[in-house]
Tab-separated table of C-alpha atoms in Angstrom:
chain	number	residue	atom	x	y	z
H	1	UNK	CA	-5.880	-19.288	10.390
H	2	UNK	CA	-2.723	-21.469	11.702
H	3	UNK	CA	0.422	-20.670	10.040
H	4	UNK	CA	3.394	-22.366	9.995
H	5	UNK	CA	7.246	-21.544	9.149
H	6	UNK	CA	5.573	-17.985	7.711
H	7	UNK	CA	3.723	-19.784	5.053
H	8	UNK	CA	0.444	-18.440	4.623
H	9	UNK	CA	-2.706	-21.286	5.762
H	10	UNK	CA	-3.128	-23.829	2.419
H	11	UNK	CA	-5.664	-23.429	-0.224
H	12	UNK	CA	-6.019	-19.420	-0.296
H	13	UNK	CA	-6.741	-18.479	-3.497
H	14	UNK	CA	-4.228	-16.247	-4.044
H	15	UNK	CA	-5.399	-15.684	-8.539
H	16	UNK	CA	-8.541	-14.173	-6.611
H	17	UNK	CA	-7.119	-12.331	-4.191
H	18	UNK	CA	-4.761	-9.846	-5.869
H	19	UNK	CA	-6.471	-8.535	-9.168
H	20	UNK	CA	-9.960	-7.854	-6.242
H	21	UNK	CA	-8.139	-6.261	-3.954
H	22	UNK	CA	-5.818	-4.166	-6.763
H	23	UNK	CA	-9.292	-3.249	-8.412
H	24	UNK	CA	-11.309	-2.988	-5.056
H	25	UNK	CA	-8.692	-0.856	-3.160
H	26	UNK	CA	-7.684	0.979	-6.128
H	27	UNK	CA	-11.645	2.578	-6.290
H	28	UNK	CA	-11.772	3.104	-2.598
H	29	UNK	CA	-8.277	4.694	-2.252
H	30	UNK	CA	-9.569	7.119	-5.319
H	31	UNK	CA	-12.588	7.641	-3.583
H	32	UNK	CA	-10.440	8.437	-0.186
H	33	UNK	CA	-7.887	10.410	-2.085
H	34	UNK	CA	-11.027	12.881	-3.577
H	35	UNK	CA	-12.630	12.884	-0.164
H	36	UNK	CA	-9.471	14.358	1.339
H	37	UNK	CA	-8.295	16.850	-1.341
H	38	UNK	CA	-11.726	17.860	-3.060
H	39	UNK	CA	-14.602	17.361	-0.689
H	40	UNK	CA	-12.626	18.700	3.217
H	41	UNK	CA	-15.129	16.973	5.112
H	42	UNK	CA	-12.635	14.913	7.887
H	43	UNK	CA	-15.907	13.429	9.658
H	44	UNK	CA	-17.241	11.812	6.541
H	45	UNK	CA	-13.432	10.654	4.934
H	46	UNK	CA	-12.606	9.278	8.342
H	47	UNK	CA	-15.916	7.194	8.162
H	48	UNK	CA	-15.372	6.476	4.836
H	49	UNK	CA	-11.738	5.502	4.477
H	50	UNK	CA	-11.407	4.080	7.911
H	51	UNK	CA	-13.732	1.306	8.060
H	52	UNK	CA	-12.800	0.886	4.692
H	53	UNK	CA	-8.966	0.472	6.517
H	54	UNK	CA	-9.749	-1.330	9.077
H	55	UNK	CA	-11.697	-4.497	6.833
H	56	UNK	CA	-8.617	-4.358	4.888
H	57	UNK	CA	-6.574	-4.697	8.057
H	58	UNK	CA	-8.460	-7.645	8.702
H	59	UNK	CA	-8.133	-9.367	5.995
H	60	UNK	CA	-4.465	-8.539	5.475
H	61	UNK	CA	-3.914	-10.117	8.782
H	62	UNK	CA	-6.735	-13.417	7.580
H	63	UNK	CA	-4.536	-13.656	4.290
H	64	UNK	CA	-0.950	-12.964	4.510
H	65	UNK	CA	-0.085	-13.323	8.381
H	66	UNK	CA	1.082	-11.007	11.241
H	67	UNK	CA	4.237	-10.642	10.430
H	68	UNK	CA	3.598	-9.595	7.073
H	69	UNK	CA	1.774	-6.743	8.028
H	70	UNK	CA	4.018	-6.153	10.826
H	71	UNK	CA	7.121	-6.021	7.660
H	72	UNK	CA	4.307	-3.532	5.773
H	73	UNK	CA	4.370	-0.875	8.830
H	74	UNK	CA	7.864	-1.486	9.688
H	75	UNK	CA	8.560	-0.201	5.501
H	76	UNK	CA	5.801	2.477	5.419
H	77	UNK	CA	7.380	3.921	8.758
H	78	UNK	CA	10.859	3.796	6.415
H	79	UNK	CA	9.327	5.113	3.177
H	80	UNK	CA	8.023	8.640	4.331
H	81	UNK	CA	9.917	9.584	1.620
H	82	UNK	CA	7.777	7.635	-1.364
H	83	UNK	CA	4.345	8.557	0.460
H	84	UNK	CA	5.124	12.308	0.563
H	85	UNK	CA	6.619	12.283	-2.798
H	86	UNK	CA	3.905	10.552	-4.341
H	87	UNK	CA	1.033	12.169	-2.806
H	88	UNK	CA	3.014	15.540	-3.431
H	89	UNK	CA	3.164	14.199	-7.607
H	90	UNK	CA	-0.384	13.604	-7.609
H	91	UNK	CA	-1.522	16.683	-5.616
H	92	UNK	CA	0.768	18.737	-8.169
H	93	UNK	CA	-1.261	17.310	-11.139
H	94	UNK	CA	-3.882	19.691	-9.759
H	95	UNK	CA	-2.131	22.645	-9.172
H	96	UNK	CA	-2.229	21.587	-5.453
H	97	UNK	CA	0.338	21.078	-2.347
H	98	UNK	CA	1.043	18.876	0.188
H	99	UNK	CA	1.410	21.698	2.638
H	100	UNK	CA	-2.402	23.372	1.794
H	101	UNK	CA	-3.573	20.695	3.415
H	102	UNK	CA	-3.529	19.936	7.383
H	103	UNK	CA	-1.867	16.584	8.327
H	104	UNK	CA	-5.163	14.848	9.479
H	105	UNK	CA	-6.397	14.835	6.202
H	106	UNK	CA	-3.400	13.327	4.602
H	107	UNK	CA	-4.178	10.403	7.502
H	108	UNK	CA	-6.453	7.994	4.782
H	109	UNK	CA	-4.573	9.051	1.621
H	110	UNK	CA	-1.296	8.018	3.410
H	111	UNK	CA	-2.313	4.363	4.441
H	112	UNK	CA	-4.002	3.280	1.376
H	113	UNK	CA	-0.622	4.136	-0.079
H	114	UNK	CA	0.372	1.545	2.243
H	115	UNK	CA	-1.815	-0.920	1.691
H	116	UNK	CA	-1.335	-0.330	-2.074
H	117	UNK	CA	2.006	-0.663	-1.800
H	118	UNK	CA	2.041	-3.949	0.252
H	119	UNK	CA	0.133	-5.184	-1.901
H	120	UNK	CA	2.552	-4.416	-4.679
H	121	UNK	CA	5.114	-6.275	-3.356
H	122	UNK	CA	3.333	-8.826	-1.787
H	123	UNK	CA	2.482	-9.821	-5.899
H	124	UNK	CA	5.927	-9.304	-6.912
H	125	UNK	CA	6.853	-12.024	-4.501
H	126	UNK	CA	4.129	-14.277	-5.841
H	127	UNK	CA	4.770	-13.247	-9.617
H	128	UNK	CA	8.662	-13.883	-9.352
H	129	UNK	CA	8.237	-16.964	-7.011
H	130	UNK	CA	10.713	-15.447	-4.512
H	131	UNK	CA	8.441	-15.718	-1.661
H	132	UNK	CA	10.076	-19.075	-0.171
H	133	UNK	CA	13.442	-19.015	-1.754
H	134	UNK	CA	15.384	-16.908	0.455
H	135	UNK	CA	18.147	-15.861	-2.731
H	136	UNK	CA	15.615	-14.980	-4.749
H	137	UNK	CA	13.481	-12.990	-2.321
H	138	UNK	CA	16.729	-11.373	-1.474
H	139	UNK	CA	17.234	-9.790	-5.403
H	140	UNK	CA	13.778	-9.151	-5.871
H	141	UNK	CA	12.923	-6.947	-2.764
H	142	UNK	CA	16.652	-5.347	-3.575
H	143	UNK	CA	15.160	-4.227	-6.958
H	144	UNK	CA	11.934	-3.393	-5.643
H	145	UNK	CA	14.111	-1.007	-3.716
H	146	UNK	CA	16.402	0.415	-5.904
H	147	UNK	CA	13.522	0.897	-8.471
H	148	UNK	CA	11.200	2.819	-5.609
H	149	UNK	CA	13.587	5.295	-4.056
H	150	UNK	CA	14.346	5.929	-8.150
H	151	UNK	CA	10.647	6.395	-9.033
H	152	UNK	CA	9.953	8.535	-5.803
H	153	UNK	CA	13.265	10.347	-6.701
H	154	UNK	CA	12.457	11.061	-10.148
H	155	UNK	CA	8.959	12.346	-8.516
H	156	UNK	CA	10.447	14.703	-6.553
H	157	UNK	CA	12.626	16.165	-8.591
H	158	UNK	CA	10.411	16.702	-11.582
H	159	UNK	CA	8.225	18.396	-9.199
């Protein structure tokens, strides 16, 4: 799909697109997340999760451009911080640790946090119309900011 200026190709039916892939992505990223912590089979959650990964991939790249996606692993390179603290949270639910675990398996978790995450804000730009107005934008991914590194703070410290 052409773009121009960084606007995404006309008539994508953006209604449709977030609340399936929330849902859809939401059930596979569960799925991926129990696979990895529950089930220790690495052959099957790589299948599993990373053709999953790799269709979402493609349609990031079909639906909200290459430099989008570029921005999403550019921030999920930044946000270590959030993804450990997050997957730590939810592992400590369980009585669990990030550390039982080797770092392969925390591979699938890990990027459907990113893709959940992009996803996220990707909507918050469509919800608050900030995506072409370049003042707006600039508050809203400020706040989306400020309110993350609080959330993953609070996270970490009530763990």
């Amino acid at each position: 799909m052409a773009q121009r200026r960084g606007r995404p190709a006309a008539g994508l039916p953006k209604l449709f697109v977030y609340p399936f892939f929330l849902i859809h992505m939401l059930m596979f990223g569960i799925a991926g997340f129990v696979l990895a912590y529950a089930v220790g089979d690495p052959v099957f959650l790589y299948m599993h999760g990373g053709i999953a990964i790799v269709v979402y991939l493609v349609f990031y790249f079909a639906i909200f451009g290459r430099e989008q996606v570029t921005w999403m692993f550019i921030n999920a390179a930044l946000g270590i911080l959030g993804i450990y603290s997050q997957i730590g949270w939810i592992l400590g639910l369980f009585g669990r640790n990030v550390d039982d675990y080797p770092a392969y398996v925390h591979v699938v978790p890990v990027l459907y946090y990113v893709l959940y995450t992009f996803l996220l804000r990707q909507l918050l730009l469509d919800v608050t119309r900030s995506r072409y107005n370049p003042a707006r934008r600039r508050l809203v991914e400020a706040a989306y900011v400020v309110v993350s590194l609080g959330f993953y703070g609070l996270s970490l410290w009530l763990r």
